[in-house]
Amino acid sequence: MFIPDHPLRFEPLYRSYLWGGQRLAAQRGKKLPDDGIWAESWEIVDHREGESVVGEGAFAGRTLRELIKPHPKAMLGPAAEAEGGLTRFPLLLKYLDCQRVLSVQVHPDDAYGARMPIPDRGKTEAWYVVEAVPGAVVYAGLKPGVPRRDLHSAIQQGTTESCLHAFHQKSGDCIFIPAGTIHALGAGLIVAEIQQASDCTFRLYDWNRVDASGNPRPLHIEQALEVIDFERGPVAHATRIATHVAGQSVLVDCDRFQLFECVGPGKFPLPEATFSIATLPFGTGSIQTSRNRFDLQRGESMLVPSACIDAVLHLDPGAVALVATPPARDCERGR
């Protein structure tokens, strides 16, 4: 059977927003479309809002879903058996260029997402700060002791910011945002984001902005207040759980994914019998197998299917890679 047994490179999908900029092209090497303001580059995605397409090799032109559907085990490993049997890729990798502060928003958990009129996954995510202008701010979580009624009142008065926990960011910081956490990315940030493959977002504040016609963007205040976890409080400034091996740190280890930072120079074996995603926010490197070498430039990403059992990430001096894998429970089942 002809199955994907080597790393796969996908064409990025771009999303346009009023607040975006062109730094994805100038600094991340993205070939943006000619028209529009392109603020997001979806690197690897399998969702009704967009599907990644293989960019080269024997599977060029195939969508990620077209590979997973006939070969779930070969593509996903033990994760294929999660959630009653996956037929879509469970994670989404993107880069964001934030030249204006994003709306204040929250994402539901899986249970709430399943009850939506158009069901979707919940959305737990993690941000890795690639670049930050001096003074760049992230809003993550509520200030201690803010109850629902106080947040609701602040939204109505246009003072939501007074309830939010805010802190400055620098390149290399990682912020973990579980489902139910109120948050907003500030202006001046380029961020790599790993998340559940969901597009379910509830906006509860957009900084009193209006469009060219004087109309505000739609808000989803009641849904947002339903899903916010008011017990969580402020989010930690930066996440680094542990050093895994020399040059590799564990950034996030949750029940939806694991995220690692690898710093070159070095060689980093990728997990066997499960999938992994690798992206290079800085520098250059390659993914090598017993048969082939696949070069990676700054800003490029690759998916290593479960069937690719001998992949090693090689990083040149000064390079940094982010590697996302399924949660530990699925990796353990694959051994």
Tab-separated table of C-alpha atoms in Angstrom:
chain	number	residue	atom	x	y	z
A	1	MET	CA	0.000	0.000	0.000
A	2	PHE	CA	1.311	3.426	-0.989
A	3	ILE	CA	1.333	5.440	2.230
A	4	PRO	CA	2.989	8.699	3.341
A	5	ASP	CA	6.220	7.446	4.937
A	6	HIS	CA	8.283	10.632	4.696
A	7	PRO	CA	7.940	14.257	5.849
A	8	LEU	CA	5.352	16.348	4.006
A	9	ARG	CA	5.642	20.001	3.063
A	10	PHE	CA	2.401	21.952	2.634
A	11	GLU	CA	1.521	25.206	0.902
A	12	PRO	CA	0.569	27.873	3.487
A	13	LEU	CA	-2.969	29.221	3.577
A	14	TYR	CA	-3.287	32.946	4.228
A	15	ARG	CA	-6.026	34.847	6.020
A	16	SER	CA	-6.596	38.591	5.615
A	17	TYR	CA	-7.430	40.996	8.446
A	18	LEU	CA	-7.588	44.749	8.787
A	19	TRP	CA	-5.026	44.692	11.579
A	20	GLY	CA	-2.316	42.683	9.808
A	21	GLY	CA	0.930	43.649	8.167
A	22	GLN	CA	3.493	42.411	5.694
A	23	ARG	CA	6.148	41.148	8.103
A	24	LEU	CA	5.213	37.552	7.298
A	25	ALA	CA	6.720	38.170	3.879
A	26	ALA	CA	9.617	40.418	4.849
A	27	GLN	CA	10.790	38.487	7.899
A	28	ARG	CA	9.286	34.992	7.680
A	29	GLY	CA	9.877	34.305	4.000
A	30	LYS	CA	6.197	33.949	3.076
A	31	LYS	CA	5.074	34.534	-0.516
A	32	LEU	CA	1.911	36.468	0.189
A	33	PRO	CA	-0.853	37.070	-2.365
A	34	ASP	CA	-0.608	40.392	-4.172
A	35	ASP	CA	-3.849	41.906	-2.856
A	36	GLY	CA	-5.012	42.294	0.719
A	37	ILE	CA	-3.517	42.606	4.184
A	38	TRP	CA	-2.377	39.135	5.199
A	39	ALA	CA	-2.062	38.649	8.919
A	40	GLU	CA	-2.149	34.869	9.358
A	41	SER	CA	-0.290	32.044	7.674
A	42	TRP	CA	-1.970	28.696	8.347
A	43	GLU	CA	0.914	26.274	7.937
A	44	ILE	CA	-0.726	22.921	8.640
A	45	VAL	CA	-4.497	22.644	8.929
A	46	ASP	CA	-7.344	20.231	8.233
A	47	HIS	CA	-10.600	22.047	8.941
A	48	ARG	CA	-13.741	23.096	7.115
A	49	GLU	CA	-12.332	26.658	7.068
A	50	GLY	CA	-9.216	25.531	5.215
A	51	GLU	CA	-7.215	22.465	4.244
A	52	SER	CA	-3.479	22.189	3.712
A	53	VAL	CA	-2.334	20.959	0.312
A	54	VAL	CA	0.927	19.044	-0.180
A	55	GLY	CA	3.346	21.243	-2.073
A	56	GLU	CA	5.822	18.776	-3.527
A	57	GLY	CA	6.694	15.118	-4.039
A	58	ALA	CA	4.560	12.060	-4.759
A	59	PHE	CA	1.567	13.460	-2.872
A	60	ALA	CA	1.657	16.983	-4.361
A	61	GLY	CA	-1.820	18.439	-4.751
A	62	ARG	CA	-3.421	16.126	-2.177
A	63	THR	CA	-5.075	17.668	0.858
A	64	LEU	CA	-4.112	16.601	4.342
A	65	ARG	CA	-7.547	15.077	4.815
A	66	GLU	CA	-7.209	13.082	1.587
A	67	LEU	CA	-4.121	11.455	3.093
A	68	ILE	CA	-5.550	10.876	6.551
A	69	LYS	CA	-8.883	9.394	5.518
A	70	PRO	CA	-7.470	6.242	3.823
A	71	HIS	CA	-4.382	6.022	6.048
A	72	PRO	CA	-5.314	7.230	9.560
A	73	LYS	CA	-2.854	4.987	11.414
A	74	ALA	CA	0.009	5.690	9.022
A	75	MET	CA	-0.558	9.428	9.297
A	76	LEU	CA	-1.521	9.843	12.963
A	77	GLY	CA	-0.408	6.733	14.846
A	78	PRO	CA	-2.282	6.054	18.112
A	79	ALA	CA	-3.913	9.490	17.872
A	80	ALA	CA	-6.052	8.042	15.064
A	81	GLU	CA	-7.981	6.101	17.702
A	82	ALA	CA	-8.668	9.143	19.892
A	83	GLU	CA	-12.125	10.726	20.048
A	84	GLY	CA	-13.718	7.563	18.658
A	85	GLY	CA	-11.515	7.536	15.567
A	86	LEU	CA	-10.023	10.634	13.950
A	87	THR	CA	-10.526	11.353	10.273
A	88	ARG	CA	-9.160	14.904	10.449
A	89	PHE	CA	-5.846	16.219	11.683
A	90	PRO	CA	-6.333	17.297	15.323
A	91	LEU	CA	-3.904	20.250	15.444
A	92	LEU	CA	-3.414	23.531	13.595
A	93	LEU	CA	-0.120	25.396	13.219
A	94	LYS	CA	-0.078	29.066	12.213
A	95	TYR	CA	1.993	32.256	12.244
A	96	LEU	CA	0.353	35.573	13.172
A	97	ASP	CA	1.532	39.102	12.418
A	98	CYS	CA	-0.154	41.453	14.891
A	99	GLN	CA	0.339	45.088	13.978
A	100	ARG	CA	-2.751	46.072	15.969
A	101	VAL	CA	-4.018	44.613	19.211
A	102	LEU	CA	-6.372	41.702	18.536
A	103	SER	CA	-9.884	41.507	19.916
A	104	VAL	CA	-10.367	40.183	23.451
A	105	GLN	CA	-11.712	36.682	23.025
A	106	VAL	CA	-12.160	33.242	24.505
A	107	HIS	CA	-12.445	29.726	23.089
A	108	PRO	CA	-14.727	26.957	24.389
A	109	ASP	CA	-13.705	23.476	25.477
A	110	ASP	CA	-14.531	20.328	23.490
A	111	ALA	CA	-17.829	19.688	25.282
A	112	TYR	CA	-19.175	23.163	24.498
A	113	GLY	CA	-17.854	23.036	20.935
A	114	ALA	CA	-19.710	19.784	20.320
A	115	ARG	CA	-22.985	21.492	21.269
A	116	MET	CA	-22.542	24.392	18.840
A	117	PRO	CA	-25.056	24.704	15.955
A	118	ILE	CA	-22.137	23.803	13.676
A	119	PRO	CA	-20.084	21.509	15.945
A	120	ASP	CA	-16.375	22.119	16.249
A	121	ARG	CA	-13.544	21.142	18.538
A	122	GLY	CA	-12.748	23.242	21.545
A	123	LYS	CA	-9.601	25.310	21.330
A	124	THR	CA	-6.637	25.050	23.637
A	125	GLU	CA	-3.595	26.846	22.233
A	126	ALA	CA	-0.048	27.985	22.905
A	127	TRP	CA	1.782	31.047	21.596
A	128	TYR	CA	5.503	31.203	20.919
A	129	VAL	CA	6.707	34.798	20.573
A	130	VAL	CA	8.929	35.043	17.508
A	131	GLU	CA	9.356	38.819	17.532
A	132	ALA	CA	8.169	41.559	19.856
A	133	VAL	CA	8.629	45.306	19.579
A	134	PRO	CA	9.742	46.971	22.831
A	135	GLY	CA	6.807	47.190	25.222
A	136	ALA	CA	4.675	44.620	23.379
A	137	VAL	CA	1.864	43.371	25.613
A	138	VAL	CA	-0.102	40.151	25.912
A	139	TYR	CA	-3.432	39.894	27.729
A	140	ALA	CA	-3.925	36.442	29.212
A	141	GLY	CA	-6.428	35.612	31.918
A	142	LEU	CA	-8.344	37.797	34.337
A	143	LYS	CA	-6.853	39.757	37.199
A	144	PRO	CA	-7.192	37.915	40.525
A	145	GLY	CA	-10.715	37.830	41.912
A	146	VAL	CA	-12.606	39.280	38.926
A	147	PRO	CA	-16.111	37.735	38.959
A	148	ARG	CA	-18.496	37.402	36.034
A	149	ARG	CA	-20.607	40.409	37.034
A	150	ASP	CA	-17.593	42.754	37.146
A	151	LEU	CA	-16.359	41.604	33.737
A	152	HIS	CA	-19.847	41.973	32.257
A	153	SER	CA	-20.128	45.491	33.658
A	154	ALA	CA	-16.695	46.438	32.262
A	155	ILE	CA	-17.662	45.146	28.808
A	156	GLN	CA	-20.797	47.298	28.826
A	157	GLN	CA	-18.796	50.359	29.890
A	158	GLY	CA	-16.051	49.771	27.296
A	159	THR	CA	-13.391	49.230	29.980
A	160	THR	CA	-12.742	45.485	29.580
A	161	GLU	CA	-8.980	46.073	29.668
A	162	SER	CA	-9.228	46.982	33.375
A	163	CYS	CA	-10.139	43.355	34.169
A	164	LEU	CA	-7.395	41.714	32.130
A	165	HIS	CA	-4.039	40.395	33.301
A	166	ALA	CA	-1.394	41.982	31.056
A	167	PHE	CA	2.366	41.587	30.781
A	168	HIS	CA	5.222	42.435	28.410
A	169	GLN	CA	6.658	39.874	26.021
A	170	LYS	CA	9.994	39.155	24.405
A	171	SER	CA	11.188	36.812	21.699
A	172	GLY	CA	11.315	33.194	22.882
A	173	ASP	CA	8.500	33.472	25.430
A	174	CYS	CA	5.753	30.839	25.350
A	175	ILE	CA	2.257	31.384	26.761
A	176	PHE	CA	-0.173	28.523	27.293
A	177	ILE	CA	-3.858	29.391	26.783
A	178	PRO	CA	-6.210	26.569	27.832
A	179	ALA	CA	-9.785	26.628	26.565
A	180	GLY	CA	-11.861	29.019	28.668
A	181	THR	CA	-9.035	31.559	29.122
A	182	ILE	CA	-9.804	35.157	28.141
A	183	HIS	CA	-6.959	36.571	26.041
A	184	ALA	CA	-5.703	38.990	23.374
A	185	LEU	CA	-2.428	39.368	21.515
A	186	GLY	CA	-1.044	42.894	21.564
A	187	ALA	CA	0.339	45.015	18.762
A	188	GLY	CA	3.894	44.498	17.562
A	189	LEU	CA	4.057	40.715	17.920
A	190	ILE	CA	4.847	37.934	15.479
A	191	VAL	CA	3.686	34.674	17.022
A	192	ALA	CA	3.806	31.003	16.115
A	193	GLU	CA	0.693	29.279	17.437
A	194	ILE	CA	-0.099	25.619	17.955
A	195	GLN	CA	-3.720	24.856	18.750
A	196	GLN	CA	-6.478	22.354	18.420
A	197	ALA	CA	-7.863	22.346	14.889
A	198	SER	CA	-10.780	24.633	15.686
A	199	ASP	CA	-12.016	27.993	14.437
A	200	CYS	CA	-14.436	28.570	17.315
A	201	THR	CA	-13.887	32.023	18.820
A	202	PHE	CA	-16.137	34.234	20.943
A	203	ARG	CA	-15.244	37.943	20.886
A	204	LEU	CA	-16.298	39.959	23.902
A	205	TYR	CA	-14.437	43.224	23.307
A	206	ASP	CA	-12.849	44.861	20.252
A	207	TRP	CA	-11.343	47.986	21.808
A	208	ASN	CA	-14.343	50.120	20.727
A	209	ARG	CA	-13.195	49.974	17.096
A	210	VAL	CA	-15.431	50.493	14.092
A	211	ASP	CA	-14.995	49.768	10.397
A	212	ALA	CA	-14.923	52.278	7.533
A	213	SER	CA	-18.721	52.481	7.676
A	214	GLY	CA	-18.733	53.212	11.392
A	215	ASN	CA	-19.940	49.740	12.377
A	216	PRO	CA	-18.366	47.645	15.148
A	217	ARG	CA	-17.500	44.002	14.582
A	218	PRO	CA	-20.009	41.469	15.940
A	219	LEU	CA	-19.437	40.384	19.531
A	220	HIS	CA	-20.474	37.168	21.266
A	221	ILE	CA	-20.709	38.354	24.843
A	222	GLU	CA	-23.203	35.858	26.252
A	223	GLN	CA	-21.405	32.856	24.738
A	224	ALA	CA	-18.069	34.197	25.943
A	225	LEU	CA	-19.317	34.645	29.509
A	226	GLU	CA	-20.658	31.073	29.422
A	227	VAL	CA	-17.285	29.521	28.570
A	228	ILE	CA	-14.814	31.715	30.495
A	229	ASP	CA	-13.181	29.890	33.396
A	230	PHE	CA	-13.483	32.530	36.132
A	231	GLU	CA	-11.474	30.365	38.546
A	232	ARG	CA	-8.316	30.343	36.444
A	233	GLY	CA	-7.070	33.872	37.082
A	234	PRO	CA	-3.848	35.281	35.579
A	235	VAL	CA	-1.860	33.204	33.096
A	236	ALA	CA	1.835	32.634	33.757
A	237	HIS	CA	4.181	35.084	32.048
A	238	ALA	CA	6.247	32.469	30.178
A	239	THR	CA	6.133	28.696	30.038
A	240	ARG	CA	9.127	26.386	30.200
A	241	ILE	CA	8.444	23.158	32.012
A	242	ALA	CA	11.795	21.383	31.808
A	243	THR	CA	14.863	20.624	29.728
A	244	HIS	CA	14.162	17.373	27.914
A	245	VAL	CA	17.601	16.737	26.375
A	246	ALA	CA	20.506	19.034	25.606
A	247	GLY	CA	19.173	21.871	23.470
A	248	GLN	CA	15.518	20.833	23.838
A	249	SER	CA	12.987	22.293	26.288
A	250	VAL	CA	9.429	21.243	27.054
A	251	LEU	CA	7.212	24.297	26.602
A	252	VAL	CA	3.740	22.779	26.962
A	253	ASP	CA	2.562	19.336	28.056
A	254	CYS	CA	-1.235	19.214	28.117
A	255	ASP	CA	-4.007	16.774	27.259
A	256	ARG	CA	-4.257	18.071	23.668
A	257	PHE	CA	-0.615	18.350	22.568
A	258	GLN	CA	3.014	18.640	23.598
A	259	LEU	CA	5.231	21.491	22.426
A	260	PHE	CA	9.028	21.471	22.438
A	261	GLU	CA	11.645	24.087	21.618
A	262	CYS	CA	14.850	22.809	19.974
A	263	VAL	CA	17.890	25.092	19.725
A	264	GLY	CA	20.729	24.473	17.269
A	265	PRO	CA	23.243	23.329	16.537
A	266	GLY	CA	22.089	19.822	17.235
A	267	LYS	CA	20.307	16.645	16.181
A	268	PHE	CA	16.883	15.844	17.612
A	269	PRO	CA	15.236	12.475	16.882
A	270	LEU	CA	11.530	12.947	16.264
A	271	PRO	CA	9.023	10.665	17.999
A	272	GLU	CA	8.413	7.311	16.367
A	273	ALA	CA	5.007	5.672	15.802
A	274	THR	CA	3.182	9.007	16.051
A	275	PHE	CA	3.036	12.229	14.040
A	276	SER	CA	4.940	15.420	14.734
A	277	ILE	CA	4.986	18.951	13.330
A	278	ALA	CA	8.210	20.934	13.016
A	279	THR	CA	8.509	24.630	12.175
A	280	LEU	CA	11.524	26.941	12.140
A	281	PRO	CA	10.849	30.457	13.453
A	282	PHE	CA	14.607	31.104	13.241
A	283	GLY	CA	17.483	29.826	11.140
A	284	THR	CA	17.810	26.792	8.907
A	285	GLY	CA	17.900	23.043	9.260
A	286	SER	CA	16.603	19.815	7.802
A	287	ILE	CA	14.661	16.674	8.557
A	288	GLN	CA	16.627	13.589	7.577
A	289	THR	CA	15.541	9.976	7.232
A	290	SER	CA	17.499	6.883	6.249
A	291	ARG	CA	16.605	7.628	2.617
A	292	ASN	CA	16.200	11.377	2.168
A	293	ARG	CA	16.934	14.870	3.432
A	294	PHE	CA	14.319	17.629	3.483
A	295	ASP	CA	15.674	21.148	3.957
A	296	LEU	CA	13.869	23.717	6.104
A	297	GLN	CA	14.280	27.471	5.803
A	298	ARG	CA	13.192	30.134	8.297
A	299	GLY	CA	9.404	30.182	8.593
A	300	GLU	CA	8.900	26.787	6.927
A	301	SER	CA	7.011	23.874	8.457
A	302	MET	CA	6.702	20.141	7.859
A	303	LEU	CA	4.502	17.299	9.035
A	304	VAL	CA	6.196	14.001	9.857
A	305	PRO	CA	3.618	11.178	9.613
A	306	SER	CA	3.556	8.254	12.006
A	307	ALA	CA	4.754	5.927	9.236
A	308	CYS	CA	8.025	7.890	9.017
A	309	ILE	CA	9.863	6.064	11.792
A	310	ASP	CA	13.461	7.260	11.458
A	311	ALA	CA	13.211	11.051	11.160
A	312	VAL	CA	15.822	13.279	12.800
A	313	LEU	CA	15.635	17.073	12.973
A	314	HIS	CA	19.001	18.691	12.248
A	315	LEU	CA	19.435	22.348	13.222
A	316	ASP	CA	22.204	24.673	12.104
A	317	PRO	CA	23.861	27.088	14.555
A	318	GLY	CA	21.454	29.819	15.606
A	319	ALA	CA	18.369	27.916	14.450
A	320	VAL	CA	15.311	27.375	16.629
A	321	ALA	CA	12.598	24.833	15.882
A	322	LEU	CA	9.241	24.214	17.491
A	323	VAL	CA	8.084	20.599	17.505
A	324	ALA	CA	4.482	19.715	18.315
A	325	THR	CA	3.343	16.149	18.987
A	326	PRO	CA	0.170	14.479	20.245
A	327	PRO	CA	-0.372	14.419	24.020
A	328	ALA	CA	1.896	12.171	26.040
A	329	ARG	CA	-0.796	9.507	26.440
A	330	ASP	CA	-0.890	8.940	22.671
A	331	CYS	CA	2.895	8.976	22.334
A	332	GLU	CA	3.150	6.348	25.082
A	333	ARG	CA	0.569	4.161	23.351
A	334	GLY	CA	2.642	4.271	20.183
A	335	ARG	CA	5.753	2.806	21.745
